[in-house]
Coordinates of C-alpha atoms and ligand atoms in Angstrom, one line a residue:
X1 CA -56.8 -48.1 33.4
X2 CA -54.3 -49.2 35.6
X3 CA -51.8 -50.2 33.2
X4 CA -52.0 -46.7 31.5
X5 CA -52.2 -45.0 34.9
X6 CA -48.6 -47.0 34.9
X7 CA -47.2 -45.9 31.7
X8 CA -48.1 -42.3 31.8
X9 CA -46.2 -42.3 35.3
X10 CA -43.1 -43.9 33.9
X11 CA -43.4 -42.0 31.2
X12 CA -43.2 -38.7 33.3
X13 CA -40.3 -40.4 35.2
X14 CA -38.4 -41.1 32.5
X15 CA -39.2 -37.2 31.3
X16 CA -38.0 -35.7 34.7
X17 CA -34.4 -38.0 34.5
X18 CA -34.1 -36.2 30.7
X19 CA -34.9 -32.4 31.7
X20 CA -33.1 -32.8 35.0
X21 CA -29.9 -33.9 32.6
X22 CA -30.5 -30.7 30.5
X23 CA -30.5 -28.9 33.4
X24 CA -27.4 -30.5 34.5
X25 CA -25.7 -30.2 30.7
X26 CA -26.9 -26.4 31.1
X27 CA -25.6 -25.7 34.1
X28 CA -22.0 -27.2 33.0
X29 CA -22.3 -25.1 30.3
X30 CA -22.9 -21.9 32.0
X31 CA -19.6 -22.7 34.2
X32 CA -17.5 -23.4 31.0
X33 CA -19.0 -20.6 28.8
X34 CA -18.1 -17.9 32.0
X35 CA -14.4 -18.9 32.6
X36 CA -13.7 -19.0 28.6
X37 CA -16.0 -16.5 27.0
X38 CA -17.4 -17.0 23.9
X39 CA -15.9 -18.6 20.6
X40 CA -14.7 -14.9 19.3
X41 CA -12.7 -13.3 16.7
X42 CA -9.5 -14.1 18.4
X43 CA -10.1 -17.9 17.5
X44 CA -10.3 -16.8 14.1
X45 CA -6.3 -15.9 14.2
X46 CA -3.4 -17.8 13.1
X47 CA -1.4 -18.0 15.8
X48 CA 2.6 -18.2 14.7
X49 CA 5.9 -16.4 13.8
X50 CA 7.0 -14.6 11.1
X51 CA 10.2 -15.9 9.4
X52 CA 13.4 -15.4 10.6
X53 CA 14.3 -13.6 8.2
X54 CA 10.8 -11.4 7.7
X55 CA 11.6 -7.6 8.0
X56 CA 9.4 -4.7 9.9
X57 CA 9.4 -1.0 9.2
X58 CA 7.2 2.2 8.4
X59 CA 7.2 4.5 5.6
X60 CA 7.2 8.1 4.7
X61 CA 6.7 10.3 1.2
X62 CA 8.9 13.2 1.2
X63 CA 5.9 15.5 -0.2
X64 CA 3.9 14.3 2.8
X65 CA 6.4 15.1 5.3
X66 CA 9.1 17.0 5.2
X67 CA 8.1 20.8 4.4
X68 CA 11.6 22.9 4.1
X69 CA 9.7 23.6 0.8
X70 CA 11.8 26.9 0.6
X71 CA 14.5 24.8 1.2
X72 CA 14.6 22.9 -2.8
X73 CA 13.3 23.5 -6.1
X74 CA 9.3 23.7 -7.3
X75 CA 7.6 20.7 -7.6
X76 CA 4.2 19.6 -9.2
X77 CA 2.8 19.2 -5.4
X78 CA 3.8 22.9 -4.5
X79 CA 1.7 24.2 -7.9
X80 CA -1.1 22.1 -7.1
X81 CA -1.4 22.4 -3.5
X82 CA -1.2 25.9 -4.1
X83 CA -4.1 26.2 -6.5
X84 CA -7.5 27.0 -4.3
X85 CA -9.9 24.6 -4.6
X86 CA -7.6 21.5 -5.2
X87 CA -7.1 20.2 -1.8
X88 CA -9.7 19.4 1.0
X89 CA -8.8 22.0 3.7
X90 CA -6.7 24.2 1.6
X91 CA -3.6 23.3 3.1
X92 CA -0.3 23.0 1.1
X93 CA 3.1 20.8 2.5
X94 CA 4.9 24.0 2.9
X95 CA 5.5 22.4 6.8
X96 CA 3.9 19.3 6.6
X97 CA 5.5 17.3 9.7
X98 CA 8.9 19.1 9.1
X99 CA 11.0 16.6 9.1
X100 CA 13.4 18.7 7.6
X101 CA 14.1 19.9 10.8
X102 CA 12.9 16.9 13.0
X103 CA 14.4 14.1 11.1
X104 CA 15.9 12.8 14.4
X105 CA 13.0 12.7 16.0
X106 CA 11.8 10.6 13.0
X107 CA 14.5 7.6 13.0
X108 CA 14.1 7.9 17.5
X109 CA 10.5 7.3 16.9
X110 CA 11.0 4.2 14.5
X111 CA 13.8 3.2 16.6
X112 CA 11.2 2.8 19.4
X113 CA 9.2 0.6 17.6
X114 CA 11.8 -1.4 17.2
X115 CA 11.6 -1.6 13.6
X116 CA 14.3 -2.8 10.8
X117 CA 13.9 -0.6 8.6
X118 CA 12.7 2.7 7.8
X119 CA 11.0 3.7 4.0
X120 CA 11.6 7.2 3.3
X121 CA 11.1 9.1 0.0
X122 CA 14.0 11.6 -1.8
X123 CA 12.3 14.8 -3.2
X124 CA 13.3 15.3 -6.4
X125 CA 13.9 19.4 -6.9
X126 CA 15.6 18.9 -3.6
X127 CA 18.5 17.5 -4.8
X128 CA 18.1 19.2 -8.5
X129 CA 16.2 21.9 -8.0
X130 CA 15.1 22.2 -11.7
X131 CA 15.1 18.3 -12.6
X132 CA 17.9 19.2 -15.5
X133 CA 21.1 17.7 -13.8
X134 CA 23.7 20.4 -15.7
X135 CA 21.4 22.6 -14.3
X136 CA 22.9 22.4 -10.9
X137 CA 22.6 20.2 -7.7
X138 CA 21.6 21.2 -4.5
X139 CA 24.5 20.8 -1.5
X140 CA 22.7 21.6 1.0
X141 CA 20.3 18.9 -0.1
X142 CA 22.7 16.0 -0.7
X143 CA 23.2 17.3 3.1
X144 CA 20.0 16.6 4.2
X145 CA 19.6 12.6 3.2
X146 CA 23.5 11.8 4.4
X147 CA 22.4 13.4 7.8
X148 CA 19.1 11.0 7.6
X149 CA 20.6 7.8 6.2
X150 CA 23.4 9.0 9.0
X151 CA 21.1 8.9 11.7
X152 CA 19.7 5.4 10.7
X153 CA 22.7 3.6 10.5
X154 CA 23.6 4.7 13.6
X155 CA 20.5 3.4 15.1
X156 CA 21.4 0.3 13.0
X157 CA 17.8 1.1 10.7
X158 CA 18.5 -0.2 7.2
X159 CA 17.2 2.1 4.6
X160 CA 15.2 1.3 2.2
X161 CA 14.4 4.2 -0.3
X162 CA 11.8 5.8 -3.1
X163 CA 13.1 7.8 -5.4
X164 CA 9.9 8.8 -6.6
X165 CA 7.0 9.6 -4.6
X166 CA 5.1 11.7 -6.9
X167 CA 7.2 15.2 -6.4
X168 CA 8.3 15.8 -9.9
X169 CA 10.6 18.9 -10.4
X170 CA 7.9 21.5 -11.7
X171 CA 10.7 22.5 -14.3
X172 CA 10.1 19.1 -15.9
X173 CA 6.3 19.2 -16.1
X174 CA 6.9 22.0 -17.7
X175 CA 8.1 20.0 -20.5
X176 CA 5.5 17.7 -20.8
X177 CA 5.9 15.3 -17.7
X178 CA 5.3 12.0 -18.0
X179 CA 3.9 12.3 -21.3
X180 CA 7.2 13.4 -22.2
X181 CA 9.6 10.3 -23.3
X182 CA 12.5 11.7 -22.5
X183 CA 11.8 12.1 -18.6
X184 CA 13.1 8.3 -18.8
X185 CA 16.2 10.0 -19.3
X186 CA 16.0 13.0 -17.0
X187 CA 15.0 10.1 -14.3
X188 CA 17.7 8.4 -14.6
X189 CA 20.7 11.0 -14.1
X190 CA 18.3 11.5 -11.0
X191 CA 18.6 7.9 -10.1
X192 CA 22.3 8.0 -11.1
X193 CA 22.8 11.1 -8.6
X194 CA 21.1 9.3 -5.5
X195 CA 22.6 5.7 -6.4
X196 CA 26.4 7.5 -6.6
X197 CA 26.0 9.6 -3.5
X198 CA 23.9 7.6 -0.8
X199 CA 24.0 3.6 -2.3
X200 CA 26.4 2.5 0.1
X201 CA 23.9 3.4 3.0
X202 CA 20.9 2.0 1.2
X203 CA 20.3 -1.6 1.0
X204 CA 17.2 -1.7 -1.1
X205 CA 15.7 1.2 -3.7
X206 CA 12.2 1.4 -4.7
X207 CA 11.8 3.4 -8.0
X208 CA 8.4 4.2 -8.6
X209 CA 5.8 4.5 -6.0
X210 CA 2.2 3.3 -6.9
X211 CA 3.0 4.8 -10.5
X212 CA -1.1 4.0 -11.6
X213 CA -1.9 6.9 -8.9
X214 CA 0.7 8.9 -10.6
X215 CA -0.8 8.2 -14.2
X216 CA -4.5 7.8 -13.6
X217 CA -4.6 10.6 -10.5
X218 CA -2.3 13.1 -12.3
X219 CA -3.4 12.4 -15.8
X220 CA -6.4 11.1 -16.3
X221 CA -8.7 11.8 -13.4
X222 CA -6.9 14.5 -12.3
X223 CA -7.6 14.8 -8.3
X224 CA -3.9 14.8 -8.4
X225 CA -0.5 17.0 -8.9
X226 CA -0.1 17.6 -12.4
X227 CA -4.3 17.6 -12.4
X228 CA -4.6 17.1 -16.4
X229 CA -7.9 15.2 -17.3
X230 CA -6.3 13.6 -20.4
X231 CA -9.6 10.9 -21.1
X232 CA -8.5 8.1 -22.7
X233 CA -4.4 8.4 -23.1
X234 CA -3.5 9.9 -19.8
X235 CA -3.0 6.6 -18.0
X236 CA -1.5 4.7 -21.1
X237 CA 0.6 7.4 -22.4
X238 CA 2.7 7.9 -19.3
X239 CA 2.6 4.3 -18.0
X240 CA 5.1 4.1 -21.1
X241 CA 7.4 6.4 -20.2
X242 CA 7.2 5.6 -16.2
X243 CA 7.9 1.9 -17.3
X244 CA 11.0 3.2 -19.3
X245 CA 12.5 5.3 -16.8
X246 CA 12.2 2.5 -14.1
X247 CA 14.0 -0.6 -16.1
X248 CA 16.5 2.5 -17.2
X249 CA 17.2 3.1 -13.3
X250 CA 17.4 -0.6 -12.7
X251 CA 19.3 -1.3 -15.5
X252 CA 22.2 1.4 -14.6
X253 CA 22.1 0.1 -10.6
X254 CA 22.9 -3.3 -12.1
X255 CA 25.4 -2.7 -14.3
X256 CA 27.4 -0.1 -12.3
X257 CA 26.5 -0.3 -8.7
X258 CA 25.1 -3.4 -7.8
X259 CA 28.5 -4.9 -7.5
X260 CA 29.8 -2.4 -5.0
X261 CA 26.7 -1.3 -3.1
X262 CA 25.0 -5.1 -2.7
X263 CA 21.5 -3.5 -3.1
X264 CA 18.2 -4.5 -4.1
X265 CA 16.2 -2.3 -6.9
X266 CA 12.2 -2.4 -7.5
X267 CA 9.2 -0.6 -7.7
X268 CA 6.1 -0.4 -6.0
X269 CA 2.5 -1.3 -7.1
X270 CA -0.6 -0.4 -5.6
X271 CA -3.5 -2.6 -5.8
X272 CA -6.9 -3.7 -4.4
X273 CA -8.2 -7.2 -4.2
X274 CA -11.1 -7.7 -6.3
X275 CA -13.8 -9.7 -5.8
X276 CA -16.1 -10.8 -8.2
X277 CA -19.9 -10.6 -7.1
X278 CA -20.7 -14.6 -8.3
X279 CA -19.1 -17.0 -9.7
X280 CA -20.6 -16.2 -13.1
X281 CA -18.0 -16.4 -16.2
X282 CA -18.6 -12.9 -16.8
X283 CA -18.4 -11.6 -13.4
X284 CA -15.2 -13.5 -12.4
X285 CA -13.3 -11.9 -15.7
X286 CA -14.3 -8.7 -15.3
X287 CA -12.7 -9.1 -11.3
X288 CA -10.2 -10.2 -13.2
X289 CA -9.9 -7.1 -15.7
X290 CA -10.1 -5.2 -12.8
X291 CA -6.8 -6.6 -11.6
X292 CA -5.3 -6.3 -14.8
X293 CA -5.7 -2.6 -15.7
X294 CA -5.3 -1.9 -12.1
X295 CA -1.4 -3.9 -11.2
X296 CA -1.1 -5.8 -14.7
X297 CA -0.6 -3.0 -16.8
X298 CA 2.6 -2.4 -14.5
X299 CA 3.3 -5.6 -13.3
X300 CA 3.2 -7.7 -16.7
X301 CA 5.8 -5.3 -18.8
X302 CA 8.0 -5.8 -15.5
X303 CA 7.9 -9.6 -14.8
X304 CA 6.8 -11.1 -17.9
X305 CA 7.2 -8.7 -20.7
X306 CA 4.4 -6.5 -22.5
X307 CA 1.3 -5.1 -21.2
X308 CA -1.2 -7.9 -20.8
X309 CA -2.9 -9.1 -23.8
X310 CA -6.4 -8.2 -22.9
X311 CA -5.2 -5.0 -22.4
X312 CA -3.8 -4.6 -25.8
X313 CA -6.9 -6.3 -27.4
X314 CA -9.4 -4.4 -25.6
X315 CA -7.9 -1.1 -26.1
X316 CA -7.4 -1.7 -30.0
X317 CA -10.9 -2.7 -30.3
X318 CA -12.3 0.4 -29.1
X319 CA -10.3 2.1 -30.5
X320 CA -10.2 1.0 -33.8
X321 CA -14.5 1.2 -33.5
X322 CA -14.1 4.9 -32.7
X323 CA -12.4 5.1 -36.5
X324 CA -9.3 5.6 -35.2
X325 CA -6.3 3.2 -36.8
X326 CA -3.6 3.1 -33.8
X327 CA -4.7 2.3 -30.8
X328 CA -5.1 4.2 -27.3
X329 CA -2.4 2.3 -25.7
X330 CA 1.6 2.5 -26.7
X331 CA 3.0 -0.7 -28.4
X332 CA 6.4 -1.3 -27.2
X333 CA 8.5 -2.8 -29.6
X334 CA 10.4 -5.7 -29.5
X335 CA 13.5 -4.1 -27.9
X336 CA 11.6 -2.1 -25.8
X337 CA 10.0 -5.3 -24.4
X338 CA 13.3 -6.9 -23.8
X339 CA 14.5 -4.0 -21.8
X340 CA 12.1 -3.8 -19.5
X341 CA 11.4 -7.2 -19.1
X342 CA 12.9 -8.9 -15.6
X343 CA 13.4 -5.3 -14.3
X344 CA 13.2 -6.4 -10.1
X345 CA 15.0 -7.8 -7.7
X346 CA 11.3 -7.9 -5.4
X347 CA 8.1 -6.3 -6.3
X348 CA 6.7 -3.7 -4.0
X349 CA 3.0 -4.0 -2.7
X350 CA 0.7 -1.4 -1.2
X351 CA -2.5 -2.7 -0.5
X352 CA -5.0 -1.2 1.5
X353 CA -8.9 -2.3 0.5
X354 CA -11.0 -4.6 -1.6
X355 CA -13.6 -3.7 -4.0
X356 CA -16.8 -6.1 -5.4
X357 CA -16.2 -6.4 -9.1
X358 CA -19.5 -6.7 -11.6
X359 CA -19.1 -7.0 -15.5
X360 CA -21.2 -4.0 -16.7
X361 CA -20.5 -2.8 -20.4
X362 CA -19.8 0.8 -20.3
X363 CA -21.8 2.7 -22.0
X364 CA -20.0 6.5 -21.5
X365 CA -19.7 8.0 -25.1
X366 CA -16.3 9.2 -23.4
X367 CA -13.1 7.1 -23.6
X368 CA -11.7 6.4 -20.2
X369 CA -9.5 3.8 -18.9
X370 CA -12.0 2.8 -16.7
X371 CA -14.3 2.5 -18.9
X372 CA -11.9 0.2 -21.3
X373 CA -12.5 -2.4 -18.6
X374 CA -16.6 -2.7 -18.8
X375 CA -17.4 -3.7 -15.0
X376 CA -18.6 -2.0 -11.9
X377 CA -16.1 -2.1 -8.8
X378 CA -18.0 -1.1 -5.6
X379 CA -17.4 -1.5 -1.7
X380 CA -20.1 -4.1 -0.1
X381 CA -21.8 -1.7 2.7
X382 CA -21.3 -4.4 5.4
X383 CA -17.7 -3.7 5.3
X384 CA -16.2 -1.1 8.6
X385 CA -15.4 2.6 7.1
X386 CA -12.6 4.6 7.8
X387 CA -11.2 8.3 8.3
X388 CA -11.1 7.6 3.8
X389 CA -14.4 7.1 1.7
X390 CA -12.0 5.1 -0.5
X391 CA -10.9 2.7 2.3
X392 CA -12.8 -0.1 3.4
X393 CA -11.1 -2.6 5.7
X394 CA -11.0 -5.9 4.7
X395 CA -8.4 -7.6 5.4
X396 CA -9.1 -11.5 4.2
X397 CA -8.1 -9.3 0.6
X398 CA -4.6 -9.0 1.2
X399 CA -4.2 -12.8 1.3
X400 CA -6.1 -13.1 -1.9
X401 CA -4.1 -11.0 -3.5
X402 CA -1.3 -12.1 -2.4
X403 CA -2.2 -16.1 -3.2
X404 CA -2.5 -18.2 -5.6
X405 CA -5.8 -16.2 -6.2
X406 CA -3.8 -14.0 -8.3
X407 CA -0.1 -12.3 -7.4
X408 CA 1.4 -16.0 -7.1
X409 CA -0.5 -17.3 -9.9
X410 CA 0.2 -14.5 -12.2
X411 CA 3.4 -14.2 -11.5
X412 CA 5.2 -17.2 -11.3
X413 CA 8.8 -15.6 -11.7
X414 CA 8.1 -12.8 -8.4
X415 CA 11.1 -13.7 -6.2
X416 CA 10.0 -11.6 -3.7
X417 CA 7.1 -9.5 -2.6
X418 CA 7.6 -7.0 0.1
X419 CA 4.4 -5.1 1.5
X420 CA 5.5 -1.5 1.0
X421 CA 2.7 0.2 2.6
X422 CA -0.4 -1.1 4.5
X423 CA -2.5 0.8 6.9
X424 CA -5.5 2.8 7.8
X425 CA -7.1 6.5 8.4
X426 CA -9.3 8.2 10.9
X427 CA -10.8 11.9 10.5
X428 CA -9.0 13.9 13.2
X429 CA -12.3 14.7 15.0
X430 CA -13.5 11.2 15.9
X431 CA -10.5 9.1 17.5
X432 CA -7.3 10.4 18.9
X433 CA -4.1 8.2 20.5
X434 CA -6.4 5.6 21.8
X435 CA -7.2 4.4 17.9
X436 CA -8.8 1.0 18.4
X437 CA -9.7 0.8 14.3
X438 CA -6.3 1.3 13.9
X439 CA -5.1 -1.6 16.2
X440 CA -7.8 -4.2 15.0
X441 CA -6.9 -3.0 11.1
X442 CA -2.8 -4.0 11.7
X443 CA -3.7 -7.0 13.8
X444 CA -6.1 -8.5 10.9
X445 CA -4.1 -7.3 8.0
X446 CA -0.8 -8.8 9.8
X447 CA -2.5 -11.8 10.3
X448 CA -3.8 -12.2 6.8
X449 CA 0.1 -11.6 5.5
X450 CA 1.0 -14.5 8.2
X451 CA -1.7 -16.9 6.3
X452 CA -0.3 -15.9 2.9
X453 CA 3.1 -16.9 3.9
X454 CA 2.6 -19.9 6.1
X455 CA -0.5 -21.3 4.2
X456 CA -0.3 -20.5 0.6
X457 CA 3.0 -20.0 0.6
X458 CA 3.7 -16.7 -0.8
X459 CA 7.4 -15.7 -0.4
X460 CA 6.3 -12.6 1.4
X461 CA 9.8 -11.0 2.7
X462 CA 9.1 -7.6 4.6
X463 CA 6.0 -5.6 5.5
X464 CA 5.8 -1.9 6.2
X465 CA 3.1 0.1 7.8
X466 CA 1.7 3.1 6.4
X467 CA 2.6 6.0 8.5
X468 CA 4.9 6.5 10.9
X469 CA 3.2 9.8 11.7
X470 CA 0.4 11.7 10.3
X471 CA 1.1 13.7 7.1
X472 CA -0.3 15.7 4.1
X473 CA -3.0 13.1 2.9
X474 CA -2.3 15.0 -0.6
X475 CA -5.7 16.1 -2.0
X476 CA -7.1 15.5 1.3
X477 CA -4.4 17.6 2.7
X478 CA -4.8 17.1 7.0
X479 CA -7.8 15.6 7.3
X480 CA -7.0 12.3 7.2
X481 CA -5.0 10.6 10.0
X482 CA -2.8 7.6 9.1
X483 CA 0.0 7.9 11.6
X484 CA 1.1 5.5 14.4
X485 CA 2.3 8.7 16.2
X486 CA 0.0 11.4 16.3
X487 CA 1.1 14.9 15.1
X488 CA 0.5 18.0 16.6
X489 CA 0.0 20.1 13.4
X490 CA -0.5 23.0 15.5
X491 CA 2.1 23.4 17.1
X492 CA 5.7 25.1 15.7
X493 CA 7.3 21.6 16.8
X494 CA 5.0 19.5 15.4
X495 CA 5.3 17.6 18.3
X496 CA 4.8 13.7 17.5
X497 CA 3.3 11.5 20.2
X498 CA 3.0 7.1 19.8
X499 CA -0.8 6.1 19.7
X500 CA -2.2 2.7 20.7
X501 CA -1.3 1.1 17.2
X502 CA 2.5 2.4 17.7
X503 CA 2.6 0.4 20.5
X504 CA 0.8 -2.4 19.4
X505 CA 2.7 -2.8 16.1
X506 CA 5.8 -3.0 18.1
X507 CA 4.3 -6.0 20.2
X508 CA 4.0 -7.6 16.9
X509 CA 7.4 -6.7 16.2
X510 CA 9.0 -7.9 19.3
X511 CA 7.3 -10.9 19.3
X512 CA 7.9 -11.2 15.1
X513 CA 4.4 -12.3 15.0
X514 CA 1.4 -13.7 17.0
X515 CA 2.4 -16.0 19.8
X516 CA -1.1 -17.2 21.1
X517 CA -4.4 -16.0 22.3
X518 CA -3.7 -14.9 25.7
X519 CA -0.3 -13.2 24.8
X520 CA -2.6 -11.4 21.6
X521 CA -5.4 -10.2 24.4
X522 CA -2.6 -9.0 27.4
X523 CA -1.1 -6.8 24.3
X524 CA -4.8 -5.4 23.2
X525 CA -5.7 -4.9 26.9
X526 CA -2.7 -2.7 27.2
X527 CA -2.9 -0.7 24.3
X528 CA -6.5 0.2 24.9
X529 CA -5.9 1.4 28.3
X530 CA -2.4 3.3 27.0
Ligands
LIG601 C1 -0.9 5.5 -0.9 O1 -1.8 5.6 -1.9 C2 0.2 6.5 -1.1 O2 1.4 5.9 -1.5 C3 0.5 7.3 0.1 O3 1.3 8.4 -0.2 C4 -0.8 7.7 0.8 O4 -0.6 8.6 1.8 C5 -1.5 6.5 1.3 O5 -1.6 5.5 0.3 C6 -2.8 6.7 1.9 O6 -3.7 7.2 1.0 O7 -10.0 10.1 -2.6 O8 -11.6 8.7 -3.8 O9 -10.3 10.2 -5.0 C7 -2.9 4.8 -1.8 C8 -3.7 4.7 -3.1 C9 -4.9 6.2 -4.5 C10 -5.8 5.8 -2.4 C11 -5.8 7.4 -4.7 C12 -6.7 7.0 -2.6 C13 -7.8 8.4 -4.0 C14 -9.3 8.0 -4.1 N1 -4.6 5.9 -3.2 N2 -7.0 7.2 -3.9 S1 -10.4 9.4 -3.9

């Protein structure tokens, strides 16, 4: 009795020494936890600098910006805008931001972000007014883009330039468009014109912005400017002639200007990451079609020569089942291949999303270049919203993308990449200069870029935010906000005022990266009470 009496005591003892330790451990614990917080997001964040050489700026679309539409010739954009019941709020870019007017303001504002360069688009009909070159160029708008490209040297901004940012001369759509062959042509005495007059000022040109929107948007959707629902051809039909008209640009800068002017010439792709639900064989290739139809279609004629093979196969196939002999899709020949093949000095990227990719045969009677590709591509609902139903951030994509996941792997022979356009919306009525999403979308999606060129060793040159101010969301006219200044649309001046992310992106800039965790929360403290 005794001897248990004994144990059950020491026992106890022993008991009290263990939960007065936890106690103790507990207590410690406490202490640390309140003087460092908790493991949080910001541990998550590569902390390091951008290369010496990496390149900042911000970027523009002449359509979404400058109004002085009564300034220049018709374009597709003034038809469509102008058609009720084509864009969200009924607006048109008559005014837009008017840069026309306020393109000082412009190159002051990127100046105080202390950017390197600026991206800007030329319009089209205002340099020809009709597209047809022997039918006359515009002075006063050869004016305009010397007085710009003026301004940014002088603020020692390099320029890098579109020359297409979906404002074709209404005069040409009139023939046709980009189902027309012989725009190749018309684009590059257009190209000619702008090379000739502003090269020496413009150190790298950018042909073709994001020409799938242009093909699928304009020609085969059609929720944009030419608005043709063209099932089936749209997107294939004018991807031939867009890819023409860019190697013919880049083939005239290199044979008569490059050896004067010392520029670069490419073109810009848009593209999504996406990622396949499983690991299933059929899941991953259909995330892999995805990506194919999406950047490949432009990408492969460009770097490696032809479109991608499944592209051709597929579309022959179903073709070819519907009775028909030639198939959907264009066959370049030979020649045509070798001309446009190795047409880039660097390969533009916009990227702004990811979708989840699911092989799913398509079963519409209808043929549709989306349904060519037999999946379903779909945003997962844990992912943040934005100002667009479109974008969801997720910025781990971008690296993906970017990686040996795919843009790397597929494209061995890339040189270059330069991120021509990254960024995020908000709806006018929920967040004003204080835009926090905005600030926690550039911090993520920087960092993400950082990873893909100090980890995986993408040779990631330059990275441009999308926009310096807010603009004419085309379809979705005002509505949506993507602008690191904030513009007054209402008033005659649209006034233009820096939000949070305007200041925060220039942190990022100063710094040329992320210097640690305490530097990263001073800047976010700051912007948030700005
Ligand atoms: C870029 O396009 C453009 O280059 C730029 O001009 C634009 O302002 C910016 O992004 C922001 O949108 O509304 O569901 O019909 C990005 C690619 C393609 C995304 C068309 C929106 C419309 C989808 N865009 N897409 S929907």
């Amino acid at each position: 009795m005794e001897e248990l009496f004994n144990l059950c005591w020491l026992t106890l003892q022993r008991n009290i020494r263990s939960f007065m330790f936890t106690v103790i451990i507990l207590t410690l614990g406490m202490i640390v936890f309140m003087l460092n917080g908790l493991p949080s997001e910001y541990d998550k964040i590569y902390f390091d600098q951008f290369p010496a050489s990496f390149r900042f700026g911000i970027a523009t679309a002449s359509y979404q910006v400058e109004g002085g539409a009564s300034h220049r010739g018709k374009n597709i954009w003034d038809t469509f805008s102008h058609t009720p019941g084509n864009i969200e709020d009924g607006s048109t870019g008559d005014d837009a931001c008017d840069s026309f007017r306020n393109y000082e303001t412009d190159v002051k504002n990127v100046a105080a972000l202390g950017l390197d360069f600026y991206r800007f688009s030329i319009s089209w009909s205002r340099l020809i007014p009709t597209g047809v070159i022997s039918e006359g160029i515009s002075e006063a708008g050869l004016d305009y883009y010397h007085k710009l490209l003026n301004k940014l040297e002088e603020e020692k901004i390099e320029a890098m330039v579109t020359l297409y940012h979906w404002d074709l001369p209404q005069k040409l759509q009139d023939y046709g468009g980009w189902t027309n062959v012989s725009l190749a042509e018309r684009f590059q005495e257009y190209a000619d014109l702008c090379f000739k007059s502003f090269g020496p000022k413009v150190k790298r040109w950018i042909t073709f912005n994001e020409p799938r929107e242009t093909s699928l948007g304009g020609y085969e959707i059609g929720y944009m400017a030419p608005g043709y629902k063209l099932h089936g051809t749209g997107t294939y039909n004018t991807s031939y002639t867009i890819l023409r008209a860019h190697a013919a640009a880049y083939r005239l800068y290199a044979e008569r200007y490059r050896n004067l002017q010392f520029g670069e010439v490419g073109i810009t792709l848009n593209c999504d990451w996406a990622q396949p639900v499983d690991n299933s064989v059929a899941n991953r290739d259909a995330a892999d079609r995805f990506l194919q139809w999406y950047i490949g279609i432009w990408a492969h004629p460009i770097l490696l020569g032809d479109y991608p093979s499944v592209i051709k196969e597929t579309v022959k196939t179903k073709t070819n089942a519907k009775g028909f002999r030639k198939s959907r899709l264009p066959e370049f020949s030979q020649d045509e291949v070798d001309y446009i093949k190795g047409t880039f000095d660097f390969l533009g990227l916009n990227s702004y999303t990811t979708r989840m990719v699911q092989f799913k045969q398509c079963q519409d009677e209808e043929d549709h270049y989306n349904c060519d590709q037999d999946l379903k591509a779909f945003a997962d609902p844990t992912w943040p919203t934005s100002g667009s139903s479109w974008l969801r951030p997720v910025p781990w994509g971008i690296r993906k993308l970017l990686s040996q996941r795919w843009i790397k792997h597929q494209y061995p022979n890339y040189r270059e990449i330069i991120v021509t356009e990254n960024g995020v919306s908000d709806r006018p009525e929920s967040v004003t200069l204080c835009d926090q999403p905005r600030v926690n979308f550039f911090q993520n999606y920087l960092n993400n870029v950082l990873m893909a060129i100090r980890i995986d060793e993408v040779n990631v040159v330059g990275y441009t935010a999308w926009s310096l101010m807010d603009n004419f969301e085309w379809a979705h006219g005002y509505t949506e906000r993507f602008g690191l200044f904030w513009t007054s649309f209402d008033r005659p001046d649209k006034l233009r005022t820096m939000k949070s992310s305007g200041l925060f992106y220039k942190k990022i800039v100063e710094a040329r990266g992320f210097p640690n965790k305490q530097t990263l929360l001073d800047w976010l403290d700051e912007v948030d009470t700005y």
